[in-house]
Short mmCIF file of C-alpha atoms in Angstrom, two decimals:
data_model
loop_
_atom_site.label_atom_id
_atom_site.label_comp_id
_atom_site.label_asym_id
_atom_site.label_seq_id
_atom_site.Cartn_x
_atom_site.Cartn_y
_atom_site.Cartn_z
CA MET P 1 194.55 39.55 116.85
CA ARG P 2 191.68 38.96 114.23
CA VAL P 3 190.02 36.74 116.81
CA ILE P 4 190.26 39.59 119.62
CA SER P 5 188.89 42.05 117.25
CA LYS P 6 185.93 40.05 116.33
CA TYR P 7 185.36 39.25 119.89
CA GLY P 8 185.28 43.05 120.61
CA LEU P 9 183.06 43.71 117.94
CA VAL P 10 180.75 40.95 119.10
CA LEU P 11 180.85 42.37 122.73
CA GLY P 12 180.13 45.80 121.00
CA ILE P 13 176.96 44.32 119.33
CA ILE P 14 175.68 42.82 122.59
CA THR P 15 176.20 46.25 124.46
CA LEU P 16 174.33 48.25 121.96
CA PHE P 17 171.65 45.69 122.14
CA LEU P 18 171.27 46.23 125.83
CA VAL P 19 171.30 50.01 125.33
CA VAL P 20 168.58 49.88 123.09
CA PHE P 21 166.59 48.10 125.55
CA SER P 22 167.46 50.55 128.36
CA SER P 23 165.95 53.90 127.45
CA CYS P 24 166.92 56.91 129.65
CA GLY P 25 164.64 58.90 131.60
CA SER P 26 164.25 63.03 130.98
CA ARG P 27 163.60 65.61 133.37
CA LYS P 28 160.36 65.98 131.57
CA ASN P 29 159.10 62.47 132.94
CA MET P 30 160.75 62.65 136.25
CA VAL P 31 160.05 65.89 137.87
CA TYR P 32 156.70 66.34 139.68
CA PHE P 33 154.36 69.33 139.16
CA GLN P 34 156.41 71.22 136.56
CA PRO P 35 155.49 74.81 136.17
CA ASP P 36 152.80 75.99 133.80
CA SER P 37 149.88 78.21 133.72
CA THR P 38 147.52 76.12 135.83
CA GLN P 39 145.63 78.14 138.74
CA ILE P 40 145.93 75.92 142.06
CA ASN P 41 142.65 76.02 143.71
CA THR P 42 142.18 72.70 145.40
CA VAL P 43 139.75 72.83 148.13
CA TYR P 44 139.96 70.07 150.63
CA GLU P 45 136.13 70.28 151.75
CA GLN P 46 134.97 69.51 148.50
CA TYR P 47 136.42 66.17 148.45
CA VAL P 48 136.30 65.23 151.99
CA PRO P 49 135.61 61.42 152.31
CA LYS P 50 132.18 60.16 153.40
CA ILE P 51 131.33 57.32 155.88
CA GLN P 52 130.76 54.12 153.88
CA LYS P 53 129.45 50.73 154.89
CA ASN P 54 131.83 48.51 156.78
CA ASP P 55 133.94 51.48 157.98
CA ILE P 56 134.96 51.23 161.68
CA LEU P 57 134.75 54.42 163.72
CA THR P 58 135.85 55.08 166.98
CA VAL P 59 133.47 57.19 169.10
CA VAL P 60 134.24 58.68 172.53
CA VAL P 61 131.74 60.89 174.47
CA THR P 62 132.89 63.44 176.67
CA ALA P 63 131.33 66.02 179.12
CA ALA P 64 132.02 68.25 181.85
CA ASP P 65 131.00 65.56 184.47
CA PRO P 66 133.11 62.47 183.18
CA LYS P 67 130.55 60.05 185.38
CA VAL P 68 127.41 60.91 183.09
CA THR P 69 129.46 59.54 179.97
CA ALA P 70 130.27 56.21 181.35
CA PRO P 71 127.33 54.36 179.87
CA PHE P 72 128.21 55.69 176.49
CA ASN P 73 131.68 54.93 176.62
CA PRO P 74 131.62 51.15 178.22
CA LEU P 75 135.19 50.45 177.06
CA SER P 76 137.09 53.60 177.35
CA THR P 77 136.22 53.89 181.41
CA MET P 78 138.30 50.73 181.58
CA ALA P 79 141.31 52.77 180.13
CA ALA P 80 140.88 55.42 182.77
CA GLY P 81 143.43 55.99 185.59
CA SER P 82 147.33 54.78 185.12
CA LEU P 83 146.98 53.13 181.68
CA THR P 84 149.16 54.76 178.96
CA GLN P 85 147.69 56.92 176.21
CA GLN P 86 148.56 54.14 173.64
CA THR P 87 146.50 51.47 175.69
CA ASP P 88 143.56 53.98 176.06
CA MET P 89 143.45 54.25 172.28
CA ALA P 90 143.48 50.67 171.92
CA LEU P 91 140.51 50.13 174.38
CA ARG P 92 138.36 53.03 173.05
CA PRO P 93 135.06 51.86 171.86
CA THR P 94 134.81 51.12 168.21
CA TYR P 95 131.52 50.70 165.74
CA THR P 96 131.19 49.18 162.53
CA VAL P 97 128.92 50.74 159.92
CA ASP P 98 126.48 48.13 159.10
CA GLU P 99 124.92 47.39 155.76
CA LYS P 100 121.96 49.77 156.19
CA GLY P 101 124.37 52.46 157.04
CA ASP P 102 124.01 52.59 160.79
CA ILE P 103 126.14 52.14 163.70
CA THR P 104 124.69 50.96 167.00
CA LEU P 105 125.73 53.24 169.87
CA PRO P 106 124.94 52.30 173.77
CA MET P 107 121.79 53.98 175.19
CA LEU P 108 121.26 55.68 171.63
CA GLY P 109 120.83 52.71 169.75
CA LYS P 110 121.10 52.71 165.80
CA VAL P 111 122.43 55.97 164.13
CA TYR P 112 122.38 56.57 160.48
CA LEU P 113 125.69 58.09 159.31
CA GLU P 114 126.39 56.45 155.82
CA GLY P 115 127.19 59.31 153.43
CA LEU P 116 128.09 61.90 156.20
CA THR P 117 131.76 63.13 156.48
CA ARG P 118 133.23 62.84 159.80
CA LEU P 119 132.46 66.46 161.12
CA GLU P 120 128.67 65.92 159.90
CA ALA P 121 128.33 62.61 161.74
CA ILE P 122 129.92 64.27 164.78
CA GLU P 123 127.27 66.82 164.90
CA LYS P 124 124.55 64.45 164.30
CA VAL P 125 125.53 62.12 167.12
CA ARG P 126 126.21 65.19 169.52
CA ILE P 127 122.39 66.07 168.82
CA GLU P 128 120.95 62.72 169.75
CA LEU P 129 123.36 62.94 172.95
CA SER P 130 122.05 66.20 173.87
CA HIS P 131 118.59 64.42 175.04
CA TYR P 132 120.78 62.49 177.75
CA ILE P 133 123.69 64.91 178.55
CA LYS P 134 124.01 68.45 179.00
CA ASP P 135 126.67 70.04 176.27
CA PRO P 136 127.98 66.60 175.30
CA GLY P 137 131.33 66.43 173.16
CA VAL P 138 132.00 63.76 170.59
CA ASN P 139 135.34 62.48 169.35
CA MET P 140 134.91 60.45 166.38
CA ASN P 141 137.65 59.17 163.95
CA PHE P 142 138.06 56.52 161.18
CA ASN P 143 139.67 53.39 162.65
CA ASN P 144 140.36 51.91 159.40
CA PHE P 145 141.33 54.48 156.97
CA ARG P 146 143.54 52.14 154.81
CA VAL P 147 145.31 53.07 151.55
CA SER P 148 147.27 50.59 149.61
CA VAL P 149 150.16 51.61 147.39
CA LEU P 150 151.46 49.05 144.90
CA GLY P 151 153.96 48.88 141.96
CA GLU P 152 156.98 50.80 141.24
CA VAL P 153 157.54 52.34 144.77
CA ALA P 154 160.46 51.71 147.38
CA ARG P 155 158.28 50.08 150.16
CA PRO P 156 154.77 48.96 148.62
CA GLY P 157 152.20 47.84 151.04
CA SER P 158 148.80 49.03 152.82
CA PHE P 159 148.92 51.75 155.35
CA ILE P 160 146.64 53.00 158.05
CA MET P 161 146.28 56.63 158.04
CA PRO P 162 145.75 58.67 161.16
CA THR P 163 143.37 61.09 159.54
CA GLU P 164 141.11 61.08 156.55
CA ARG P 165 142.93 64.38 155.21
CA VAL P 166 145.26 62.28 152.98
CA THR P 167 146.68 63.28 149.75
CA VAL P 168 148.18 61.06 146.98
CA LEU P 169 151.76 62.33 147.57
CA GLU P 170 151.42 61.47 151.44
CA ALA P 171 150.63 57.90 150.69
CA LEU P 172 153.42 57.76 148.01
CA GLY P 173 155.54 59.22 150.76
CA MET P 174 154.70 56.71 153.14
CA ALA P 175 155.53 53.97 150.58
CA GLY P 176 158.93 55.55 150.09
CA ASP P 177 158.09 57.62 146.96
CA LEU P 178 158.26 56.05 143.46
CA THR P 179 161.47 54.54 142.31
CA ILE P 180 163.22 55.98 139.36
CA ARG P 181 161.64 53.30 137.04
CA GLY P 182 157.88 54.31 138.03
CA VAL P 183 155.63 56.24 135.51
CA ARG P 184 154.93 59.57 136.94
CA GLU P 185 152.52 60.48 134.24
CA ASN P 186 150.09 57.80 134.62
CA VAL P 187 149.55 56.71 138.05
CA THR P 188 146.20 55.00 138.64
CA LEU P 189 143.97 55.29 141.38
CA ILE P 190 141.57 52.71 142.11
CA ARG P 191 138.47 53.64 144.19
CA GLU P 192 135.38 52.01 145.39
CA VAL P 193 132.06 53.66 146.31
CA ASP P 194 128.86 51.78 146.89
CA GLY P 195 130.33 48.57 145.99
CA LYS P 196 131.55 49.99 142.44
CA LYS P 197 135.12 50.37 141.42
CA SER P 198 136.47 53.20 139.32
CA MET P 199 139.95 53.74 137.86
CA HIS P 200 141.31 57.28 137.65
CA ARG P 201 144.47 58.45 136.04
CA LEU P 202 146.88 61.00 137.69
CA ASP P 203 149.77 62.67 135.75
CA LEU P 204 152.16 63.68 138.68
CA THR P 205 154.25 65.86 136.35
CA LYS P 206 151.35 68.48 135.87
CA GLN P 207 150.39 70.94 138.44
CA GLU P 208 146.65 70.44 137.32
CA THR P 209 146.92 67.13 139.32
CA LEU P 210 146.53 69.25 142.59
CA ASN P 211 143.10 70.38 141.51
CA SER P 212 142.02 66.70 140.64
CA PRO P 213 139.09 65.31 142.78
CA TYR P 214 141.30 62.51 143.49
CA TYR P 215 144.28 64.41 144.86
CA TYR P 216 142.77 63.66 148.07
CA LEU P 217 142.19 60.15 148.91
CA ALA P 218 139.15 58.11 150.26
CA GLN P 219 139.15 54.97 152.62
CA ASN P 220 140.35 51.79 150.82
CA ASP P 221 141.79 53.61 147.46
CA VAL P 222 144.45 51.97 145.81
CA ILE P 223 147.36 53.40 144.13
CA TYR P 224 149.16 51.82 141.42
CA VAL P 225 152.52 52.98 139.96
CA GLU P 226 153.23 51.37 136.61
CA PRO P 227 156.94 50.45 135.78
CA ASN P 228 158.42 52.39 132.56
CA LYS P 229 159.47 50.96 129.53
CA SER P 230 163.21 50.55 130.55
CA GLN P 231 161.82 48.38 133.64
CA ILE P 232 159.68 46.32 131.17
CA ASN P 233 162.28 45.70 128.66
CA ASN P 234 164.68 45.02 131.55
CA SER P 235 162.45 42.19 132.86
CA LYS P 236 162.05 40.82 129.41
CA LEU P 237 165.86 40.69 129.02
CA GLY P 238 166.18 39.10 132.38
CA ALA P 239 164.00 36.24 131.62
CA ASN P 240 166.15 35.65 128.31
CA THR P 241 169.31 36.29 129.78
CA ASN P 242 170.40 32.69 129.31
CA ILE P 243 169.46 32.49 125.82
CA ILE P 244 171.06 35.74 125.07
CA ILE P 245 174.41 34.57 126.67
CA SER P 246 174.13 31.42 124.70
CA ILE P 247 173.68 32.95 121.52
CA ALA P 248 176.65 35.37 121.93
CA GLY P 249 178.69 32.30 123.11
CA LEU P 250 177.88 30.44 119.84
CA ILE P 251 178.82 33.69 117.77
CA ILE P 252 181.92 33.98 119.43
CA THR P 253 182.66 30.36 118.93
CA VAL P 254 181.83 30.45 115.14
CA ILE P 255 184.06 33.56 114.66
CA SER P 256 186.91 32.03 116.28
CA VAL P 257 186.64 28.98 114.08
CA LEU P 258 186.37 31.00 110.86
CA THR P 259 189.36 33.03 111.61
CA ARG P 260 191.62 30.41 112.53
#
């Protein structure tokens, strides 16, 4: 009976050891945007992404007479007729913003777009086209608006966004949301502008994050969710599991010998 008692004592000690390394989360660090006195005044237009070098843009020219747009849409004309909408989208002409900030459009040549919003770029191209086409229309979209989500989320990876109006919450949603082990108070956003990277911290438990200039994402943003202390401790524990089991076994053996 004494051996069993000592054995139970050792198990209790090991259990306590594991509990110490596994801290419990609280509502305070789990719930998003907890109520406070913050006034929500985010205006998307203040933070709309600007066109950058190496962006890939889809540009389609429209007009009342489709025939006059053919020289400006060399690939999209191939997609007319019986092709599906998905195939048509794949064949629409794309243009890469070069190192000087220009795209080269058929007939128009180089057009400088770096630093403009998508709507500003559309208007600039439309004005250039008006010299050739009466009342032209321009459909322009980012073709490589990519956001990466890493760390403690359900499905980390890179995602192509259908629009440039993307929030940090939408990106996290595409990644399956944070796991219970993710730190919501210190989400890191990495952004590159003009070749320079910067890091910004977002506290998703506070409403003030909705007013952050980094609440809306830019192309090529990276979101990183760090693991909480419990997950870090568990990884340390996992790496030393064999050692812990060996020590526990040795202690049990010693107790058994001493109590015979």
